[in-house]
Structure formats: C-alpha cells, structure tokens
PDB file of C-alpha atoms in Angstrom:
ATOM      1  CA  UNK A   1     108.988 105.339 101.912  1.00  0.00           C
ATOM      2  CA  UNK A   2     108.021 108.520 101.959  1.00  0.00           C
ATOM      3  CA  UNK A   3     107.207 110.986 105.085  1.00  0.00           C
ATOM      4  CA  UNK A   4     104.063 112.928 105.881  1.00  0.00           C
ATOM      5  CA  UNK A   5     102.835 115.182 108.622  1.00  0.00           C
ATOM      6  CA  UNK A   6      99.426 113.748 109.866  1.00  0.00           C
ATOM      7  CA  UNK A   7      96.459 116.047 110.768  1.00  0.00           C
ATOM      8  CA  UNK A   8      95.195 113.524 113.227  1.00  0.00           C
ATOM      9  CA  UNK A   9      96.385 110.055 114.529  1.00  0.00           C
ATOM     10  CA  UNK A  10      93.234 108.340 116.534  1.00  0.00           C
ATOM     11  CA  UNK A  11      89.957 107.432 115.026  1.00  0.00           C
ATOM     12  CA  UNK A  12      88.862 107.387 117.534  1.00  0.00           C
ATOM     13  CA  UNK A  13      90.772 104.870 119.744  1.00  0.00           C
ATOM     14  CA  UNK A  14      92.944 103.179 116.714  1.00  0.00           C
ATOM     15  CA  UNK A  15      95.951 104.727 114.872  1.00  0.00           C
ATOM     16  CA  UNK A  16      98.034 103.743 111.890  1.00  0.00           C
ATOM     17  CA  UNK A  17     101.415 105.087 112.140  1.00  0.00           C
ATOM     18  CA  UNK A  18     102.365 103.411 108.747  1.00  0.00           C
ATOM     19  CA  UNK A  19     100.311 103.384 105.600  1.00  0.00           C
ATOM     20  CA  UNK A  20     101.398 100.467 103.305  1.00  0.00           C
ATOM     21  CA  UNK A  21     103.397  97.385 103.986  1.00  0.00           C
ATOM     22  CA  UNK A  22     106.196  95.395 102.899  1.00  0.00           C
ATOM     23  CA  UNK A  23     105.541  91.892 104.542  1.00  0.00           C
ATOM     24  CA  UNK A  24     104.044  91.011 101.023  1.00  0.00           C
ATOM     25  CA  UNK A  25     101.195  88.713 102.169  1.00  0.00           C
ATOM     26  CA  UNK A  26      99.293  87.512  99.073  1.00  0.00           C
ATOM     27  CA  UNK A  27      95.959  87.824 100.535  1.00  0.00           C
ATOM     28  CA  UNK A  28      96.392  91.287 102.019  1.00  0.00           C
ATOM     29  CA  UNK A  29      92.910  93.135 102.038  1.00  0.00           C
ATOM     30  CA  UNK A  30      94.550  96.595 102.774  1.00  0.00           C
ATOM     31  CA  UNK A  31      95.500  96.619  99.133  1.00  0.00           C
ATOM     32  CA  UNK A  32      92.087  96.942  97.880  1.00  0.00           C
ATOM     33  CA  UNK A  33      91.121  99.874  95.758  1.00  0.00           C
ATOM     34  CA  UNK A  34      88.302 100.701  98.243  1.00  0.00           C
ATOM     35  CA  UNK A  35      91.116 102.175 100.810  1.00  0.00           C
ATOM     36  CA  UNK A  36      92.107 104.968  98.060  1.00  0.00           C
ATOM     37  CA  UNK A  37      95.934 104.650  98.397  1.00  0.00           C
ATOM     38  CA  UNK A  38      97.195 107.409  96.258  1.00  0.00           C
ATOM     39  CA  UNK A  39     100.943 105.782  96.321  1.00  0.00           C
ATOM     40  CA  UNK A  40     102.270 102.005  95.618  1.00  0.00           C
ATOM     41  CA  UNK A  41     101.364 100.000  98.615  1.00  0.00           C
ATOM     42  CA  UNK A  42     105.163  99.274  99.004  1.00  0.00           C
ATOM     43  CA  UNK A  43     106.136 102.828  98.928  1.00  0.00           C
ATOM     44  CA  UNK A  44     105.080 103.100 102.899  1.00  0.00           C
ATOM     45  CA  UNK A  45     103.728 106.241 103.954  1.00  0.00           C
ATOM     46  CA  UNK A  46     105.242 107.173 107.470  1.00  0.00           C
ATOM     47  CA  UNK A  47     103.519 109.536 109.580  1.00  0.00           C
ATOM     48  CA  UNK A  48     106.565 111.216 111.295  1.00  0.00           C
ATOM     49  CA  UNK A  49     104.527 113.162 113.610  1.00  0.00           C
ATOM     50  CA  UNK A  50     102.560 110.423 114.981  1.00  0.00           C
ATOM     51  CA  UNK A  51     104.042 110.275 118.673  1.00  0.00           C
ATOM     52  CA  UNK A  52     103.412 114.211 118.950  1.00  0.00           C
ATOM     53  CA  UNK A  53      99.882 113.985 117.750  1.00  0.00           C
ATOM     54  CA  UNK A  54      99.262 111.104 120.115  1.00  0.00           C
ATOM     55  CA  UNK A  55     100.635 112.902 122.867  1.00  0.00           C
ATOM     56  CA  UNK A  56      98.373 116.040 122.107  1.00  0.00           C
ATOM     57  CA  UNK A  57      95.598 113.729 122.015  1.00  0.00           C
ATOM     58  CA  UNK A  58      96.059 111.576 125.192  1.00  0.00           C
ATOM     59  CA  UNK A  59      96.548 114.592 127.175  1.00  0.00           C
ATOM     60  CA  UNK A  60      92.987 115.795 126.518  1.00  0.00           C
ATOM     61  CA  UNK A  61      91.271 112.459 126.902  1.00  0.00           C
ATOM     62  CA  UNK A  62      89.531 112.291 130.241  1.00  0.00           C
ATOM     63  CA  UNK A  63      88.641 108.744 130.364  1.00  0.00           C
ATOM     64  CA  UNK A  64      91.262 105.925 130.019  1.00  0.00           C
ATOM     65  CA  UNK A  65      90.856 103.526 127.433  1.00  0.00           C
ATOM     66  CA  UNK A  66      92.805 101.020 125.149  1.00  0.00           C
ATOM     67  CA  UNK A  67      94.704 102.409 122.214  1.00  0.00           C
ATOM     68  CA  UNK A  68      95.086  99.961 119.222  1.00  0.00           C
ATOM     69  CA  UNK A  69      97.015  99.862 116.092  1.00  0.00           C
ATOM     70  CA  UNK A  70      97.811  97.338 113.057  1.00  0.00           C
ATOM     71  CA  UNK A  71      94.186  97.101 112.081  1.00  0.00           C
ATOM     72  CA  UNK A  72      95.103  98.340 108.685  1.00  0.00           C
ATOM     73  CA  UNK A  73      98.975  98.160 108.443  1.00  0.00           C
ATOM     74  CA  UNK A  74     101.350  96.360 110.736  1.00  0.00           C
ATOM     75  CA  UNK A  75     103.116  98.806 113.125  1.00  0.00           C
ATOM     76  CA  UNK A  76     106.280  96.493 112.998  1.00  0.00           C
ATOM     77  CA  UNK A  77     107.524  96.566 109.241  1.00  0.00           C
ATOM     78  CA  UNK A  78     110.907  96.580 108.907  1.00  0.00           C
ATOM     79  CA  UNK A  79     111.046 100.495 108.747  1.00  0.00           C
ATOM     80  CA  UNK A  80     110.302 100.513 112.457  1.00  0.00           C
ATOM     81  CA  UNK A  81     113.434  98.858 113.538  1.00  0.00           C
ATOM     82  CA  UNK A  82     115.293 102.033 112.583  1.00  0.00           C
ATOM     83  CA  UNK A  83     112.463 104.777 112.848  1.00  0.00           C
ATOM     84  CA  UNK A  84     111.230 103.538 116.317  1.00  0.00           C
ATOM     85  CA  UNK A  85     108.003 105.514 116.006  1.00  0.00           C
ATOM     86  CA  UNK A  86     105.747 102.622 117.379  1.00  0.00           C
ATOM     87  CA  UNK A  87     108.042 102.523 120.703  1.00  0.00           C
ATOM     88  CA  UNK A  88     107.832 106.249 121.187  1.00  0.00           C
ATOM     89  CA  UNK A  89     103.914 105.824 120.769  1.00  0.00           C
ATOM     90  CA  UNK A  90     103.924 103.091 123.290  1.00  0.00           C
ATOM     91  CA  UNK A  91     105.992 105.216 125.698  1.00  0.00           C
ATOM     92  CA  UNK A  92     103.621 108.032 125.286  1.00  0.00           C
ATOM     93  CA  UNK A  93     100.720 105.441 126.094  1.00  0.00           C
ATOM     94  CA  UNK A  94     102.681 104.296 128.962  1.00  0.00           C
ATOM     95  CA  UNK A  95     103.117 107.813 130.420  1.00  0.00           C
ATOM     96  CA  UNK A  96      99.539 108.632 130.317  1.00  0.00           C
ATOM     97  CA  UNK A  97      98.279 105.612 131.773  1.00  0.00           C
ATOM     98  CA  UNK A  98      96.277 104.070 128.793  1.00  0.00           C
ATOM     99  CA  UNK A  99      96.009 100.548 127.771  1.00  0.00           C
ATOM    100  CA  UNK A 100      97.531  99.244 124.423  1.00  0.00           C
ATOM    101  CA  UNK A 101      96.688  96.581 122.134  1.00  0.00           C
ATOM    102  CA  UNK A 102      98.342  95.937 118.605  1.00  0.00           C
ATOM    103  CA  UNK A 103      98.109  93.360 115.839  1.00  0.00           C
ATOM    104  CA  UNK A 104     101.283  92.166 114.142  1.00  0.00           C
ATOM    105  CA  UNK A 105     103.109  89.223 112.348  1.00  0.00           C
ATOM    106  CA  UNK A 106     106.590  90.485 113.383  1.00  0.00           C
ATOM    107  CA  UNK A 107     108.898  89.328 115.954  1.00  0.00           C
ATOM    108  CA  UNK A 108     109.986  92.828 116.287  1.00  0.00           C
ATOM    109  CA  UNK A 109     107.490  93.339 118.737  1.00  0.00           C
ATOM    110  CA  UNK A 110     109.699  91.723 121.241  1.00  0.00           C
ATOM    111  CA  UNK A 111     111.978  95.071 121.121  1.00  0.00           C
ATOM    112  CA  UNK A 112     109.265  96.678 123.015  1.00  0.00           C
ATOM    113  CA  UNK A 113     108.403  93.832 125.386  1.00  0.00           C
ATOM    114  CA  UNK A 114     109.606  95.927 128.190  1.00  0.00           C
ATOM    115  CA  UNK A 115     107.205  98.873 127.569  1.00  0.00           C
ATOM    116  CA  UNK A 116     104.519  96.481 126.928  1.00  0.00           C
ATOM    117  CA  UNK A 117     104.912  94.932 130.452  1.00  0.00           C
ATOM    118  CA  UNK A 118     105.004  97.978 132.242  1.00  0.00           C
ATOM    119  CA  UNK A 119     101.767  98.945 130.270  1.00  0.00           C
ATOM    120  CA  UNK A 120     100.222  95.607 131.428  1.00  0.00           C
ATOM    121  CA  UNK A 121     101.097  95.950 134.979  1.00  0.00           C
ATOM    122  CA  UNK A 122      99.512  99.399 135.314  1.00  0.00           C
ATOM    123  CA  UNK A 123      96.443  98.886 132.957  1.00  0.00           C
ATOM    124  CA  UNK A 124      96.473  96.492 130.043  1.00  0.00           C
ATOM    125  CA  UNK A 125      98.364  95.243 127.237  1.00  0.00           C
ATOM    126  CA  UNK A 126      97.247  92.882 124.550  1.00  0.00           C
ATOM    127  CA  UNK A 127      99.154  91.419 121.837  1.00  0.00           C
ATOM    128  CA  UNK A 128      97.366  90.119 118.939  1.00  0.00           C
ATOM    129  CA  UNK A 129      99.208  87.915 116.546  1.00  0.00           C
ATOM    130  CA  UNK A 130      98.045  86.597 113.179  1.00  0.00           C
ATOM    131  CA  UNK A 131      98.568  82.943 112.324  1.00  0.00           C
ATOM    132  CA  UNK A 132      97.311  81.336 109.083  1.00  0.00           C
ATOM    133  CA  UNK A 133      99.259  78.433 108.868  1.00  0.00           C
ATOM    134  CA  UNK A 134     101.264  75.835 110.952  1.00  0.00           C
ATOM    135  CA  UNK A 135     103.527  75.006 108.142  1.00  0.00           C
ATOM    136  CA  UNK A 136     106.554  77.083 107.783  1.00  0.00           C
ATOM    137  CA  UNK A 137     107.080  76.447 104.308  1.00  0.00           C
ATOM    138  CA  UNK A 138     103.637  77.393 103.420  1.00  0.00           C
ATOM    139  CA  UNK A 139     103.955  80.308 105.390  1.00  0.00           C
ATOM    140  CA  UNK A 140     107.102  81.674 103.276  1.00  0.00           C
ATOM    141  CA  UNK A 141     104.754  81.380 100.210  1.00  0.00           C
ATOM    142  CA  UNK A 142     101.792  83.088 101.510  1.00  0.00           C
ATOM    143  CA  UNK A 143     103.552  85.712 103.976  1.00  0.00           C
ATOM    144  CA  UNK A 144     107.080  85.991 102.320  1.00  0.00           C
ATOM    145  CA  UNK A 145     108.300  89.054 103.926  1.00  0.00           C
ATOM    146  CA  UNK A 146     107.593  88.312 107.698  1.00  0.00           C
ATOM    147  CA  UNK A 147     108.873  85.852 110.149  1.00  0.00           C
ATOM    148  CA  UNK A 148     107.441  82.255 109.809  1.00  0.00           C
ATOM    149  CA  UNK A 149     104.494  80.968 112.114  1.00  0.00           C
ATOM    150  CA  UNK A 150     106.920  79.056 114.270  1.00  0.00           C
ATOM    151  CA  UNK A 151     108.918  82.295 115.023  1.00  0.00           C
ATOM    152  CA  UNK A 152     105.484  84.019 115.971  1.00  0.00           C
ATOM    153  CA  UNK A 153     104.710  81.167 118.208  1.00  0.00           C
ATOM    154  CA  UNK A 154     107.773  82.063 120.246  1.00  0.00           C
ATOM    155  CA  UNK A 155     106.582  85.496 120.431  1.00  0.00           C
ATOM    156  CA  UNK A 156     103.591  84.448 121.932  1.00  0.00           C
ATOM    157  CA  UNK A 157     105.225  82.235 124.547  1.00  0.00           C
ATOM    158  CA  UNK A 158     107.562  85.432 125.375  1.00  0.00           C
ATOM    159  CA  UNK A 159     104.383  87.348 126.133  1.00  0.00           C
ATOM    160  CA  UNK A 160     103.115  84.580 127.890  1.00  0.00           C
ATOM    161  CA  UNK A 161     106.156  84.575 130.289  1.00  0.00           C
ATOM    162  CA  UNK A 162     105.958  88.183 130.673  1.00  0.00           C
ATOM    163  CA  UNK A 163     102.053  87.893 131.854  1.00  0.00           C
ATOM    164  CA  UNK A 164     100.895  89.779 128.705  1.00  0.00           C
ATOM    165  CA  UNK A 165      97.634  88.183 127.346  1.00  0.00           C
ATOM    166  CA  UNK A 166      97.688  87.455 123.676  1.00  0.00           C
ATOM    167  CA  UNK A 167      94.898  86.753 120.977  1.00  0.00           C
ATOM    168  CA  UNK A 168      95.253  84.900 117.772  1.00  0.00           C
ATOM    169  CA  UNK A 169      94.011  86.120 114.252  1.00  0.00           C
ATOM    170  CA  UNK A 170      93.189  82.956 112.476  1.00  0.00           C
ATOM    171  CA  UNK A 171      92.374  84.779 109.355  1.00  0.00           C
ATOM    172  CA  UNK A 172      92.389  84.150 106.620  1.00  0.00           C
ATOM    173  CA  UNK A 173      92.471  80.495 105.639  1.00  0.00           C
ATOM    174  CA  UNK A 174      92.814  80.027 102.030  1.00  0.00           C
ATOM    175  CA  UNK A 175      90.366  77.802 100.492  1.00  0.00           C
ATOM    176  CA  UNK A 176      91.942  74.785  98.591  1.00  0.00           C
ATOM    177  CA  UNK A 177      95.331  75.770 100.367  1.00  0.00           C
ATOM    178  CA  UNK A 178      95.240  75.438 104.000  1.00  0.00           C
ATOM    179  CA  UNK A 179      91.448  74.738 105.051  1.00  0.00           C
ATOM    180  CA  UNK A 180      92.102  71.653 106.645  1.00  0.00           C
ATOM    181  CA  UNK A 181      91.629  69.992 109.889  1.00  0.00           C
ATOM    182  CA  UNK A 182      95.432  69.118 110.294  1.00  0.00           C
ATOM    183  CA  UNK A 183      96.100  73.314 109.914  1.00  0.00           C
ATOM    184  CA  UNK A 184      93.426  74.193 112.646  1.00  0.00           C
ATOM    185  CA  UNK A 185      94.862  71.391 114.845  1.00  0.00           C
ATOM    186  CA  UNK A 186      98.492  72.838 114.580  1.00  0.00           C
ATOM    187  CA  UNK A 187      97.467  76.516 114.873  1.00  0.00           C
ATOM    188  CA  UNK A 188      95.248  75.633 118.165  1.00  0.00           C
ATOM    189  CA  UNK A 189      98.261  73.370 119.361  1.00  0.00           C
ATOM    190  CA  UNK A 190     100.519  76.595 119.218  1.00  0.00           C
ATOM    191  CA  UNK A 191      97.840  78.403 120.987  1.00  0.00           C
ATOM    192  CA  UNK A 192      97.345  76.225 123.847  1.00  0.00           C
ATOM    193  CA  UNK A 193     101.029  75.866 124.380  1.00  0.00           C
ATOM    194  CA  UNK A 194     101.515  79.652 124.461  1.00  0.00           C
ATOM    195  CA  UNK A 195      98.479  79.895 126.699  1.00  0.00           C
ATOM    196  CA  UNK A 196      96.642  82.286 124.287  1.00  0.00           C
ATOM    197  CA  UNK A 197      93.347  83.808 125.788  1.00  0.00           C
ATOM    198  CA  UNK A 198      91.299  83.889 122.647  1.00  0.00           C
ATOM    199  CA  UNK A 199      91.075  83.311 118.839  1.00  0.00           C
ATOM    200  CA  UNK A 200      89.420  85.763 116.448  1.00  0.00           C
ATOM    201  CA  UNK A 201      88.232  83.774 113.318  1.00  0.00           C
ATOM    202  CA  UNK A 202      85.800  85.350 110.968  1.00  0.00           C
ATOM    203  CA  UNK A 203      85.132  81.890 109.105  1.00  0.00           C
ATOM    204  CA  UNK A 204      87.140  79.746 106.988  1.00  0.00           C
ATOM    205  CA  UNK A 205      88.107  81.772 103.885  1.00  0.00           C
ATOM    206  CA  UNK A 206      89.049  85.252 102.689  1.00  0.00           C
ATOM    207  CA  UNK A 207      87.796  88.417 101.251  1.00  0.00           C
ATOM    208  CA  UNK A 208      88.543  89.340  97.663  1.00  0.00           C
ATOM    209  CA  UNK A 209      87.975  92.926  96.139  1.00  0.00           C
ATOM    210  CA  UNK A 210      89.416  94.714  93.516  1.00  0.00           C
ATOM    211  CA  UNK A 211      92.905  95.406  93.970  1.00  0.00           C
ATOM    212  CA  UNK A 212      93.827  92.710  96.345  1.00  0.00           C
ATOM    213  CA  UNK A 213      92.221  90.251  94.232  1.00  0.00           C
ATOM    214  CA  UNK A 214      94.449  90.865  91.251  1.00  0.00           C
ATOM    215  CA  UNK A 215      97.354  90.604  93.420  1.00  0.00           C
ATOM    216  CA  UNK A 216      96.284  87.322  95.006  1.00  0.00           C
ATOM    217  CA  UNK A 217      95.717  85.648  91.577  1.00  0.00           C
ATOM    218  CA  UNK A 218      99.121  86.584  90.492  1.00  0.00           C
ATOM    219  CA  UNK A 219     100.601  85.233  93.617  1.00  0.00           C
ATOM    220  CA  UNK A 220      98.581  81.962  93.168  1.00  0.00           C
ATOM    221  CA  UNK A 221     100.152  81.450  89.373  1.00  0.00           C
ATOM    222  CA  UNK A 222     103.591  82.190  90.709  1.00  0.00           C
ATOM    223  CA  UNK A 223     103.663  80.339  94.008  1.00  0.00           C
ATOM    224  CA  UNK A 224     101.520  77.438  93.113  1.00  0.00           C
ATOM    225  CA  UNK A 225     102.359  75.996  89.648  1.00  0.00           C
ATOM    226  CA  UNK A 226     100.241  72.959  88.535  1.00  0.00           C
ATOM    227  CA  UNK A 227     100.920  70.135  85.778  1.00  0.00           C
ATOM    228  CA  UNK A 228     100.453  70.779  82.158  1.00  0.00           C
ATOM    229  CA  UNK A 229      96.731  70.249  81.104  1.00  0.00           C
ATOM    230  CA  UNK A 230      95.342  70.675  84.597  1.00  0.00           C
ATOM    231  CA  UNK A 231      93.322  73.676  85.771  1.00  0.00           C
ATOM    232  CA  UNK A 232      95.426  76.000  87.960  1.00  0.00           C
ATOM    233  CA  UNK A 233      94.655  77.313  91.609  1.00  0.00           C
ATOM    234  CA  UNK A 234      93.773  80.429  90.177  1.00  0.00           C
ATOM    235  CA  UNK A 235      91.384  79.007  87.716  1.00  0.00           C
ATOM    236  CA  UNK A 236      89.847  76.900  90.409  1.00  0.00           C
ATOM    237  CA  UNK A 237      89.307  80.180  92.356  1.00  0.00           C
ATOM    238  CA  UNK A 238      87.849  81.882  89.583  1.00  0.00           C
ATOM    239  CA  UNK A 239      85.263  79.107  88.527  1.00  0.00           C
ATOM    240  CA  UNK A 240      84.475  78.646  92.377  1.00  0.00           C
ATOM    241  CA  UNK A 241      84.010  82.284  93.342  1.00  0.00           C
ATOM    242  CA  UNK A 242      83.860  84.492  90.406  1.00  0.00           C
ATOM    243  CA  UNK A 243      84.012  87.759  91.584  1.00  0.00           C
ATOM    244  CA  UNK A 244      82.339  87.465  94.845  1.00  0.00           C
ATOM    245  CA  UNK A 245      83.608  89.474  97.827  1.00  0.00           C
ATOM    246  CA  UNK A 246      83.446  86.475 100.445  1.00  0.00           C
ATOM    247  CA  UNK A 247      85.370  83.373  99.206  1.00  0.00           C
ATOM    248  CA  UNK A 248      84.284  80.965 101.832  1.00  0.00           C
ATOM    249  CA  UNK A 249      85.796  77.464 101.822  1.00  0.00           C
ATOM    250  CA  UNK A 250      83.556  74.541 100.681  1.00  0.00           C
ATOM    251  CA  UNK A 251      84.370  73.312 104.085  1.00  0.00           C
ATOM    252  CA  UNK A 252      83.819  76.246 106.294  1.00  0.00           C
ATOM    253  CA  UNK A 253      80.764  75.101 108.284  1.00  0.00           C
ATOM    254  CA  UNK A 254      82.414  71.604 109.238  1.00  0.00           C
ATOM    255  CA  UNK A 255      85.855  73.400 109.926  1.00  0.00           C
ATOM    256  CA  UNK A 256      84.328  76.035 112.153  1.00  0.00           C
ATOM    257  CA  UNK A 257      82.643  73.542 114.449  1.00  0.00           C
ATOM    258  CA  UNK A 258      85.533  71.473 114.515  1.00  0.00           C
ATOM    259  CA  UNK A 259      87.685  74.789 115.641  1.00  0.00           C
ATOM    260  CA  UNK A 260      85.088  75.500 117.870  1.00  0.00           C
ATOM    261  CA  UNK A 261      85.029  72.222 119.646  1.00  0.00           C
ATOM    262  CA  UNK A 262      89.091  72.401 120.094  1.00  0.00           C
ATOM    263  CA  UNK A 263      88.642  75.968 121.592  1.00  0.00           C
ATOM    264  CA  UNK A 264      86.064  74.675 124.018  1.00  0.00           C
ATOM    265  CA  UNK A 265      87.914  71.626 124.954  1.00  0.00           C
ATOM    266  CA  UNK A 266      91.177  73.880 125.553  1.00  0.00           C
ATOM    267  CA  UNK A 267      89.335  76.772 127.147  1.00  0.00           C
ATOM    268  CA  UNK A 268      90.182  79.190 124.521  1.00  0.00           C
ATOM    269  CA  UNK A 269      87.681  81.980 123.806  1.00  0.00           C
ATOM    270  CA  UNK A 270      86.749  82.063 120.283  1.00  0.00           C
ATOM    271  CA  UNK A 271      84.779  84.742 118.271  1.00  0.00           C
ATOM    272  CA  UNK A 272      84.897  88.057 116.797  1.00  0.00           C
ATOM    273  CA  UNK A 273      82.663  90.742 118.275  1.00  0.00           C
ATOM    274  CA  UNK A 274      82.785  88.995 121.914  1.00  0.00           C
ATOM    275  CA  UNK A 275      86.859  88.901 121.652  1.00  0.00           C
ATOM    276  CA  UNK A 276      86.693  92.518 120.517  1.00  0.00           C
ATOM    277  CA  UNK A 277      84.864  93.481 123.448  1.00  0.00           C
ATOM    278  CA  UNK A 278      87.097  91.740 125.743  1.00  0.00           C
ATOM    279  CA  UNK A 279      90.181  93.430 124.225  1.00  0.00           C
ATOM    280  CA  UNK A 280      88.748  96.872 124.410  1.00  0.00           C
ATOM    281  CA  UNK A 281      87.671  96.644 128.089  1.00  0.00           C
ATOM    282  CA  UNK A 282      89.994  98.358 130.574  1.00  0.00           C
ATOM    283  CA  UNK A 283      90.588  96.633 133.728  1.00  0.00           C
ATOM    284  CA  UNK A 284      88.112  98.889 135.776  1.00  0.00           C
ATOM    285  CA  UNK A 285      85.327  97.997 133.439  1.00  0.00           C
ATOM    286  CA  UNK A 286      82.931  95.950 135.142  1.00  0.00           C
ATOM    287  CA  UNK A 287      81.281  94.357 131.810  1.00  0.00           C
ATOM    288  CA  UNK A 288      83.074  90.661 131.450  1.00  0.00           C
ATOM    289  CA  UNK A 289      82.196  88.546 128.202  1.00  0.00           C
ATOM    290  CA  UNK A 290      81.259  85.180 128.289  1.00  0.00           C
ATOM    291  CA  UNK A 291      83.877  82.412 127.402  1.00  0.00           C
ATOM    292  CA  UNK A 292      81.669  81.116 124.467  1.00  0.00           C
TER     293      UNK A 292
END
C-alpha cells in the first residue's frame, strides 16, 4: 500500500477511500485500463486525509443527502481493520446527520454496525452486499480474498436484526459457471431469509474490458482446468464472446424472467435504476419508487 493526500473526496455524493483492492475477485471491472491506475491494483492507494476532507465538505453542504462508498473499490478491504478510515468517515456522516450507504463483500462491516445503526435511527443507512454464488466452494475460486457467501448471509441477517435495510448486488453471474436456476434459487433464498429489501441485477453475465479481461482469462485457466483434448473454459469464452464488452449468458432472458418471478413472489424489489433511486432518497423525500 501507499499513502496519498487527496484533493477531493466526494464526486458528488460518492467517495472512495481506497483505490485498489486485495479481494482478488477474478471478474473485477475495476482492473480495467480505462480507470487509468498508475500503480498495481494490489498496491492499494490510501487516501489518508479522507476523513478530514469529508468533514470539511459535509460542513459546507446545506442539503442532507446519502453519502455512498464502494462503487469502485471495497471500503472494507483488510487494511481497513487497522487503518479505520471508513469508521472515521461514518462517524463524521453520523455527526453531521447525513445518510450512508456502502457496497461491500466483507464481514468487517459488522465492526461498524453500531454507527450504521445510529445513522439509520436518525436518517438512513443502507448496506449493499454482493452475492454472486450460493456455492461457498465456487465462491472461494472466484472471490478468493474475501469471506464466502454463507458468511455474507450472516452479515445481512445481522443488519436485518439491527433494523438496517439491505440490498444485494446479484452481479456478475459468469456464463458457463454460475448462470443457473439453481444458483438464482440459492441467492434468492438467502435474500428472503435475510429480509433483503432489493436486488440489483444488470442481467446474467459480466463485462470484459482490456485489463480485467486478461486477468479473468488467466484465472479461468488456473481455477477451472479441463480434461486433455477438450476446449478450455477460456477458449469457450473467446469463441462465444470474442472481444465484446458485454458477455451475456446464453440463458440471460430466461434466467432474468425466472429471477423476476422469484422476486415478485417474495416481495423483493428488483432492478437497477429503480433500486438506486430508492437508495438515494433520504427519509424526508416524497418520491417513493414502485416495487416493480
């Protein structure tokens, strides 16, 4: 890791305390060259003055709003356990009576459940958790540096018990790997039991751009070996998708219909823009999105 003093922190309501990640998810779009990292992705850039910048910014903001983090890099990478920058930022959000929402795969968020509960009791806090597979063994292959799905389910349940609303990112689902009805059923079952408010899903597939495509293909060769003489999973991807940005599952349409039916049946909001709108609304906002 290396430390920097950032010039700004909110753009305009979202922040990234860390730039880079150590979770090692094989599909991570943040590795893409378009984001212009000037350092190795695992050499994490730490914005050491993030809390001070955040406090200065929130002090000047007249209208209360939701402050988000995690859209680019997880705020609860292992470094956060010792550095505590995310916790300090949440304390500032609480002090100035703003709302908070975060995206993570880590159970380290439980450390800050006390502050998130205080925020939620005054304004609004939303914990967004990524779940891509109900199979812990597969999870360890595609997301090797973070807690497995079953543990993330426990995090969602802890948030439920604390009264904090949750959203699940059901993305990405990897073609020929976990794009199955059984996987969708397993994830939705977790969501139902944890009383998740909404699921974000952009479709059944993933994005592949220069930078993350090469990393993903190398991981396929390493983690999903094939029998001699048979085409590898990497070769199957290359033949099916070539250099396309979107790598949608051949079963995208039928699986999205199935996911929609399960969410409707279990009263879970499903979407992307509609869910983002709900997340961004402070409690005093009048506009309420429809469930479907």
